PDB file of C-alpha atoms in Angstrom:
ATOM      1  CA  MET A 263       0.000   0.000   0.000  1.00 45.00           C
ATOM      2  CA  THR A 264       1.350   3.426  -0.938  1.00 47.00           C
ATOM      3  CA  ASN A 265       2.128   5.810   1.898  1.00 51.00           C
ATOM      4  CA  PRO A 266       0.072   8.983   1.171  1.00 49.00           C
ATOM      5  CA  ALA A 267       2.733  11.098   2.857  1.00 47.00           C
ATOM      6  CA  LEU A 268       5.121  10.176   0.028  1.00 49.00           C
ATOM      7  CA  VAL A 269       2.747  11.045  -2.799  1.00 52.00           C
ATOM      8  CA  THR A 270       3.459  14.777  -3.006  1.00 57.00           C
ATOM      9  CA  GLY A 271       4.420  15.138  -6.665  1.00 61.00           C
ATOM     10  CA  ALA A 272       7.264  17.029  -8.277  1.00 70.00           C
ATOM     11  CA  PRO A 273       8.874  19.982  -6.474  1.00 83.00           C
ATOM     12  CA  VAL A 274       7.710  23.518  -7.230  1.00 84.00           C
ATOM     13  CA  SER A 275       9.523  25.053 -10.189  1.00 91.00           C
ATOM     14  CA  VAL A 276      11.920  27.928  -9.608  1.00 91.00           C
ATOM     15  CA  PRO A 277       9.878  30.562 -11.513  1.00 92.00           C
ATOM     16  CA  ARG A 278       6.726  29.580  -9.645  1.00 94.00           C
ATOM     17  CA  ARG A 279       8.582  29.656  -6.324  1.00 94.00           C
ATOM     18  CA  LEU A 280       9.978  33.121  -7.043  1.00 96.00           C
ATOM     19  CA  ALA A 281       6.546  34.409  -8.035  1.00 96.00           C
ATOM     20  CA  GLY A 282       5.112  32.919  -4.860  1.00 95.00           C
ATOM     21  CA  TRP A 283       7.680  34.616  -2.661  1.00 97.00           C
ATOM     22  CA  VAL A 284       6.983  37.960  -4.355  1.00 97.00           C
ATOM     23  CA  VAL A 285       3.240  37.584  -3.775  1.00 97.00           C
ATOM     24  CA  ALA A 286       3.853  36.468  -0.180  1.00 97.00           C
ATOM     25  CA  ALA A 287       6.041  39.527   0.475  1.00 98.00           C
ATOM     26  CA  VAL A 288       3.396  41.831  -0.994  1.00 97.00           C
ATOM     27  CA  THR A 289       0.743  40.130   1.134  1.00 97.00           C
ATOM     28  CA  VAL A 290       2.691  40.615   4.357  1.00 97.00           C
ATOM     29  CA  ALA A 291       3.496  44.235   3.480  1.00 97.00           C
ATOM     30  CA  ALA A 292      -0.138  44.989   2.633  1.00 96.00           C
ATOM     31  CA  ALA A 293      -1.333  43.379   5.870  1.00 96.00           C
ATOM     32  CA  GLY A 294       1.067  45.530   7.863  1.00 96.00           C
ATOM     33  CA  LEU A 295       0.118  48.736   6.046  1.00 95.00           C
ATOM     34  CA  PHE A 296      -3.620  48.165   6.423  1.00 95.00           C
ATOM     35  CA  ALA A 297      -3.078  47.352  10.115  1.00 94.00           C
ATOM     36  CA  LEU A 298      -1.189  50.636  10.555  1.00 93.00           C
ATOM     37  CA  GLY A 299      -3.914  52.416   8.607  1.00 91.00           C
ATOM     38  CA  ILE A 300      -6.439  51.607  11.354  1.00 89.00           C
ATOM     39  CA  GLY A 301      -6.371  54.794  13.390  1.00 85.00           C
ATOM     40  CA  ASN A 302      -3.168  55.786  11.556  1.00 89.00           C
ATOM     41  CA  PRO A 303      -1.106  56.443  14.712  1.00 88.00           C
ATOM     42  CA  LEU A 304       1.808  57.615  12.549  1.00 87.00           C
ATOM     43  CA  ARG A 305      -0.507  60.093  10.761  1.00 91.00           C
ATOM     44  CA  LEU A 306       1.149  59.242   7.455  1.00 93.00           C
ATOM     45  CA  GLY A 307      -0.475  60.657   4.348  1.00 92.00           C
ATOM     46  CA  VAL A 308       0.124  57.508   2.311  1.00 92.00           C
ATOM     47  CA  LEU A 309      -1.793  55.434   4.877  1.00 92.00           C
ATOM     48  CA  GLU A 310      -4.607  57.971   4.943  1.00 89.00           C
ATOM     49  CA  ARG A 311      -4.856  57.941   1.160  1.00 89.00           C
ATOM     50  CA  TYR A 312      -4.446  54.247   0.271  1.00 91.00           C
ATOM     51  CA  PHE A 313      -4.701  52.059   3.402  1.00 93.00           C
ATOM     52  CA  PHE A 314      -7.578  53.608   5.327  1.00 90.00           C
ATOM     53  CA  ASP A 315     -10.183  50.852   4.754  1.00 92.00           C
ATOM     54  CA  PRO A 316      -9.522  47.705   6.878  1.00 93.00           C
ATOM     55  CA  LEU A 317     -12.377  45.742   5.271  1.00 95.00           C
ATOM     56  CA  PHE A 318     -10.958  46.200   1.794  1.00 95.00           C
ATOM     57  CA  GLY A 319      -7.617  45.269   3.325  1.00 95.00           C
ATOM     58  CA  MET A 320      -9.070  41.965   4.556  1.00 96.00           C
ATOM     59  CA  LEU A 321     -10.355  41.208   1.058  1.00 97.00           C
ATOM     60  CA  LEU A 322      -7.073  42.082  -0.626  1.00 97.00           C
ATOM     61  CA  VAL A 323      -4.845  40.278   1.887  1.00 97.00           C
ATOM     62  CA  GLY A 324      -7.073  37.182   1.813  1.00 97.00           C
ATOM     63  CA  LEU A 325      -6.966  36.912  -1.980  1.00 98.00           C
ATOM     64  CA  ALA A 326      -3.233  37.620  -2.151  1.00 98.00           C
ATOM     65  CA  GLY A 327      -2.588  35.093   0.609  1.00 97.00           C
ATOM     66  CA  TYR A 328      -4.534  32.443  -1.288  1.00 97.00           C
ATOM     67  CA  LEU A 329      -2.515  33.135  -4.427  1.00 97.00           C
ATOM     68  CA  ALA A 330       0.761  32.917  -2.491  1.00 97.00           C
ATOM     69  CA  LEU A 331      -0.243  29.557  -1.019  1.00 95.00           C
ATOM     70  CA  TRP A 332      -1.332  28.271  -4.429  1.00 95.00           C
ATOM     71  CA  LEU A 333       2.049  29.198  -5.906  1.00 95.00           C
ATOM     72  CA  LEU A 334       4.287  28.051  -3.046  1.00 94.00           C
ATOM     73  CA  LEU A 335       2.378  25.134  -1.557  1.00 90.00           C
ATOM     74  CA  PRO A 336       0.419  23.282  -4.259  1.00 90.00           C
ATOM     75  CA  ILE A 337      -1.917  20.536  -3.099  1.00 84.00           C
ATOM     76  CA  ARG A 338      -1.105  17.269  -4.841  1.00 81.00           C
ATOM     77  CA  ASN A 339      -2.309  14.876  -2.165  1.00 79.00           C
ATOM     78  CA  GLU A 340      -5.249  15.906   0.001  1.00 75.00           C
ATOM     79  CA  ALA A 341      -4.667  13.110   2.485  1.00 77.00           C
ATOM     80  CA  ALA A 342      -1.059  14.094   3.131  1.00 78.00           C
ATOM     81  CA  GLN A 343      -1.408  17.857   2.803  1.00 82.00           C
ATOM     82  CA  GLY A 344      -4.440  18.652   4.895  1.00 80.00           C
ATOM     83  CA  ARG A 345      -2.757  21.621   6.537  1.00 91.00           C
ATOM     84  CA  ARG A 346      -2.367  23.305   3.178  1.00 90.00           C
ATOM     85  CA  ILE A 347      -6.087  22.902   2.575  1.00 92.00           C
ATOM     86  CA  VAL A 348      -6.854  24.444   5.960  1.00 94.00           C
ATOM     87  CA  ALA A 349      -4.532  27.372   5.188  1.00 94.00           C
ATOM     88  CA  ARG A 350      -6.233  27.994   1.857  1.00 95.00           C
ATOM     89  CA  VAL A 351      -9.678  27.838   3.423  1.00 95.00           C
ATOM     90  CA  ALA A 352      -8.551  30.339   6.081  1.00 97.00           C
ATOM     91  CA  THR A 353      -7.472  32.841   3.421  1.00 97.00           C
ATOM     92  CA  LEU A 354     -10.789  32.417   1.593  1.00 97.00           C
ATOM     93  CA  VAL A 355     -12.701  32.968   4.843  1.00 97.00           C
ATOM     94  CA  LEU A 356     -10.685  36.135   5.431  1.00 97.00           C
ATOM     95  CA  ALA A 357     -11.363  37.351   1.890  1.00 97.00           C
ATOM     96  CA  GLY A 358     -15.050  36.444   2.139  1.00 97.00           C
ATOM     97  CA  GLY A 359     -15.428  38.267   5.445  1.00 96.00           C
ATOM     98  CA  GLY A 360     -13.710  41.305   3.973  1.00 95.00           C
ATOM     99  CA  LEU A 361     -15.947  41.234   0.886  1.00 96.00           C
ATOM    100  CA  VAL A 362     -19.160  41.034   2.910  1.00 96.00           C
ATOM    101  CA  GLY A 363     -17.989  43.669   5.378  1.00 94.00           C
ATOM    102  CA  TRP A 364     -16.767  45.967   2.634  1.00 92.00           C
ATOM    103  CA  GLY A 365     -20.061  45.637   0.780  1.00 90.00           C
ATOM    104  CA  ILE A 366     -22.101  46.497   3.883  1.00 91.00           C
ATOM    105  CA  PHE A 367     -19.889  48.869   5.881  1.00 89.00           C
ATOM    106  CA  GLY A 368     -17.309  50.014   3.336  1.00 81.00           C
ATOM    107  CA  VAL A 369     -19.057  53.341   2.832  1.00 80.00           C
ATOM    108  CA  PHE A 370     -18.135  54.307   6.405  1.00 83.00           C
ATOM    109  CA  PHE A 371     -14.430  53.854   5.670  1.00 83.00           C
ATOM    110  CA  ASN A 372     -14.185  54.998   2.075  1.00 82.00           C
ATOM    111  CA  GLN A 373     -12.895  58.502   1.481  1.00 85.00           C
ATOM    112  CA  GLU A 374     -11.455  60.526  -1.376  1.00 87.00           C
ATOM    113  CA  VAL A 375      -8.259  62.465  -0.680  1.00 90.00           C
ATOM    114  CA  THR A 376      -7.359  65.214  -3.161  1.00 90.00           C
ATOM    115  CA  GLU A 377      -4.419  67.591  -3.004  1.00 92.00           C
ATOM    116  CA  VAL A 378      -5.719  71.127  -3.604  1.00 93.00           C
ATOM    117  CA  ALA A 379      -2.585  73.197  -2.927  1.00 94.00           C
ATOM    118  CA  GLN A 380       1.144  72.774  -2.379  1.00 94.00           C
ATOM    119  CA  SER A 381       3.765  75.117  -0.963  1.00 94.00           C
ATOM    120  CA  SER A 382       6.388  76.509  -3.343  1.00 92.00           C
ATOM    121  CA  ASP A 383       9.132  74.265  -1.934  1.00 89.00           C
ATOM    122  CA  GLY A 384       6.862  71.191  -1.943  1.00 89.00           C
ATOM    123  CA  SER A 385       7.311  70.570   1.781  1.00 91.00           C
ATOM    124  CA  ARG A 386       3.644  71.140   2.645  1.00 95.00           C
ATOM    125  CA  ALA A 387       0.332  70.361   1.031  1.00 95.00           C
ATOM    126  CA  LEU A 388      -3.325  71.085   1.653  1.00 95.00           C
ATOM    127  CA  VAL A 389      -5.634  68.149   0.965  1.00 95.00           C
ATOM    128  CA  GLU A 390      -9.402  67.913   0.805  1.00 93.00           C
ATOM    129  CA  VAL A 391     -10.981  64.777   2.276  1.00 91.00           C
ATOM    130  CA  VAL A 392     -14.491  63.824   1.166  1.00 89.00           C
ATOM    131  CA  HIS A 393     -16.137  60.987   3.099  1.00 81.00           C
ATOM    132  CA  ALA A 394     -18.301  58.586   1.079  1.00 76.00           C
ATOM    133  CA  ASN A 395     -20.963  58.369   3.811  1.00 73.00           C
ATOM    134  CA  ASN A 396     -21.348  62.158   3.660  1.00 73.00           C
ATOM    135  CA  PRO A 397     -20.354  63.533   0.237  1.00 67.00           C
ATOM    136  CA  PHE A 398     -21.193  67.078   1.381  1.00 74.00           C
ATOM    137  CA  ARG A 399     -18.559  66.981   4.105  1.00 79.00           C
ATOM    138  CA  TYR A 400     -15.338  68.605   2.883  1.00 87.00           C
ATOM    139  CA  GLU A 401     -12.551  68.404   5.453  1.00 91.00           C
ATOM    140  CA  LEU A 402      -9.274  70.252   4.860  1.00 93.00           C
ATOM    141  CA  ARG A 403      -6.037  68.855   6.273  1.00 94.00           C
ATOM    142  CA  VAL A 404      -2.453  70.041   6.193  1.00 96.00           C
ATOM    143  CA  TRP A 405       0.277  67.556   5.315  1.00 95.00           C
ATOM    144  CA  ASN A 406       3.830  68.292   6.363  1.00 94.00           C
ATOM    145  CA  GLY A 407       6.676  66.607   4.487  1.00 91.00           C
ATOM    146  CA  THR A 408       7.085  65.071   1.048  1.00 87.00           C
ATOM    147  CA  GLY A 409       6.457  61.716  -0.602  1.00 87.00           C
ATOM    148  CA  LEU A 410       6.028  58.697   1.645  1.00 88.00           C
ATOM    149  CA  THR A 411       7.127  60.691   4.712  1.00 90.00           C
ATOM    150  CA  ALA A 412       4.312  63.259   4.478  1.00 93.00           C
ATOM    151  CA  ARG A 413       2.362  63.412   7.749  1.00 94.00           C
ATOM    152  CA  GLU A 414      -0.863  65.087   8.751  1.00 94.00           C
ATOM    153  CA  ALA A 415      -0.025  68.227  10.712  1.00 94.00           C
ATOM    154  CA  GLY A 416      -3.607  69.157  11.533  1.00 92.00           C
ATOM    155  CA  SER A 417      -7.050  69.957  10.216  1.00 93.00           C
ATOM    156  CA  LEU A 418      -8.523  73.311   9.177  1.00 94.00           C
ATOM    157  CA  GLY A 419     -11.998  71.937   9.741  1.00 90.00           C
ATOM    158  CA  GLU A 420     -14.861  71.436   7.308  1.00 89.00           C
ATOM    159  CA  ALA A 421     -15.619  73.902   4.512  1.00 88.00           C
ATOM    160  CA  CYS A 422     -19.324  74.213   3.700  1.00 85.00           C
ATOM    161  CA  GLY A 423     -19.810  73.613  -0.003  1.00 82.00           C
ATOM    162  CA  GLY A 424     -16.169  72.714  -0.542  1.00 82.00           C
ATOM    163  CA  VAL A 425     -13.266  74.870  -1.645  1.00 88.00           C
ATOM    164  CA  GLN A 426     -13.319  76.757  -4.943  1.00 89.00           C
ATOM    165  CA  ALA A 427      -9.575  77.502  -4.821  1.00 92.00           C
ATOM    166  CA  ALA A 428      -6.687  77.212  -2.376  1.00 94.00           C
ATOM    167  CA  ARG A 429      -3.107  78.450  -2.354  1.00 95.00           C
ATOM    168  CA  PHE A 430      -0.076  78.845  -0.140  1.00 96.00           C
ATOM    169  CA  VAL A 431       0.550  82.579   0.295  1.00 95.00           C
ATOM    170  CA  THR A 432       3.791  81.733   2.076  1.00 94.00           C
ATOM    171  CA  GLU A 433       5.210  78.480   3.443  1.00 93.00           C
ATOM    172  CA  ASP A 434       3.394  79.209   6.718  1.00 94.00           C
ATOM    173  CA  ARG A 435       0.103  80.633   5.471  1.00 95.00           C
ATOM    174  CA  VAL A 436      -2.700  79.218   3.305  1.00 96.00           C
ATOM    175  CA  GLU A 437      -5.617  81.010   1.706  1.00 95.00           C
ATOM    176  CA  LEU A 438      -8.992  79.453   0.885  1.00 93.00           C
ATOM    177  CA  ASP A 439     -11.725  80.615  -1.451  1.00 93.00           C
ATOM    178  CA  THR A 440     -15.013  79.184  -0.195  1.00 88.00           C
ATOM    179  CA  THR A 441     -18.675  79.801  -0.913  1.00 86.00           C
ATOM    180  CA  TYR A 442     -18.816  82.094   2.123  1.00 88.00           C
ATOM    181  CA  GLY A 443     -15.602  84.063   1.719  1.00 88.00           C
ATOM    182  CA  THR A 444     -11.841  84.112   1.276  1.00 92.00           C
ATOM    183  CA  TRP A 445      -9.876  83.421   4.431  1.00 92.00           C
ATOM    184  CA  GLN A 446      -6.263  82.928   5.471  1.00 95.00           C
ATOM    185  CA  PHE A 447      -4.841  80.506   8.028  1.00 96.00           C
ATOM    186  CA  ASP A 448      -1.439  80.611   9.713  1.00 96.00           C
ATOM    187  CA  LEU A 449       0.608  77.435  10.102  1.00 96.00           C
ATOM    188  CA  ASP A 450       3.174  76.667  12.760  1.00 94.00           C
ATOM    189  CA  PRO A 451       6.573  77.225  11.074  1.00 93.00           C
ATOM    190  CA  ALA A 452       8.074  74.140  12.707  1.00 91.00           C
ATOM    191  CA  THR A 453       5.258  71.574  12.529  1.00 91.00           C
ATOM    192  CA  GLY A 454       2.778  72.988  10.016  1.00 92.00           C
ATOM    193  CA  ALA A 455      -0.062  72.713  12.545  1.00 94.00           C
ATOM    194  CA  PRO A 456      -2.895  75.192  11.772  1.00 95.00           C
ATOM    195  CA  GLN A 457      -3.140  78.099  14.205  1.00 95.00           C
ATOM    196  CA  GLN A 458      -6.719  78.831  13.119  1.00 94.00           C
ATOM    197  CA  VAL A 459      -9.576  76.607  11.982  1.00 94.00           C
ATOM    198  CA  LEU A 460     -12.899  77.152  10.247  1.00 91.00           C
ATOM    199  CA  GLY A 461     -15.640  78.302  12.588  1.00 88.00           C
ATOM    200  CA  PRO A 462     -18.568  76.082  13.641  1.00 86.00           C
ATOM    201  CA  ARG A 463     -21.067  77.826  11.315  1.00 87.00           C
ATOM    202  CA  CYS A 464     -20.750  78.063   7.552  1.00 84.00           C
ATOM    203  CA  PRO A 465     -20.471  81.885   7.391  1.00 84.00           C
ATOM    204  CA  ASP A 466     -17.889  81.971  10.195  1.00 83.00           C
ATOM    205  CA  GLY A 467     -14.336  82.835   9.287  1.00 83.00           C
ATOM    206  CA  PRO A 468     -11.212  81.442  10.967  1.00 89.00           C
ATOM    207  CA  VAL A 469     -11.197  81.057  14.739  1.00 90.00           C
ATOM    208  CA  PRO A 470      -8.212  80.194  16.966  1.00 90.00           C
ATOM    209  CA  ALA A 471      -7.383  76.505  16.999  1.00 85.00           C
ATOM    210  CA  ARG A 472      -7.845  74.691  20.293  1.00 75.00           C
ATOM    211  CA  MET A 473      -4.561  73.932  21.940  1.00 51.00           C
ATOM    212  CA  GLU A 474      -4.204  70.484  23.422  1.00 43.00           C
ATOM    213  CA  PRO A 475      -3.198  70.498  27.131  1.00 37.00           C
TER     214      PRO A 475
END
């Protein structure tokens, strides 16, 4: 009688193994980035823009994980390779949970981030964030830094009706054209944190930002 543990087929080819390791690395990196994107404790702009939705992250990581397992650990004998089957099922459960959750609750996580102004030296940017669950909510945030190191320095608040135009007057001052007026906001020279924010009512101009204790 043949020992099922010995019936495992030919070894995985080198190209397939390399492709599998690439997919596995991408899967691990994506899982880490989506995990960091929950709450975004580092306040990184790249996480806020691309890795904000954990449910979509579950779907993506589950599918990528399944592909990595299919490439690296093919199932040629179900009796001898039951653990591989369990691993594949686990990735499909993760992807399925992410798909269902994303379909039902994804609107609460989805947001569109658009850069509306940049300082002359490129070290700061003003972005407009529109939340899918409230498309009439236009939040303005200041990013400090460039590229992958750009971090959120603070929020100017929500502009009623959105922003018609925005510009950096200097590196430490931004100007907004809104439906209710044109206003300027000072930024901290060191951190870029806004020193004023939009008032609580739509016609209100800038008011002093609250200082954390």
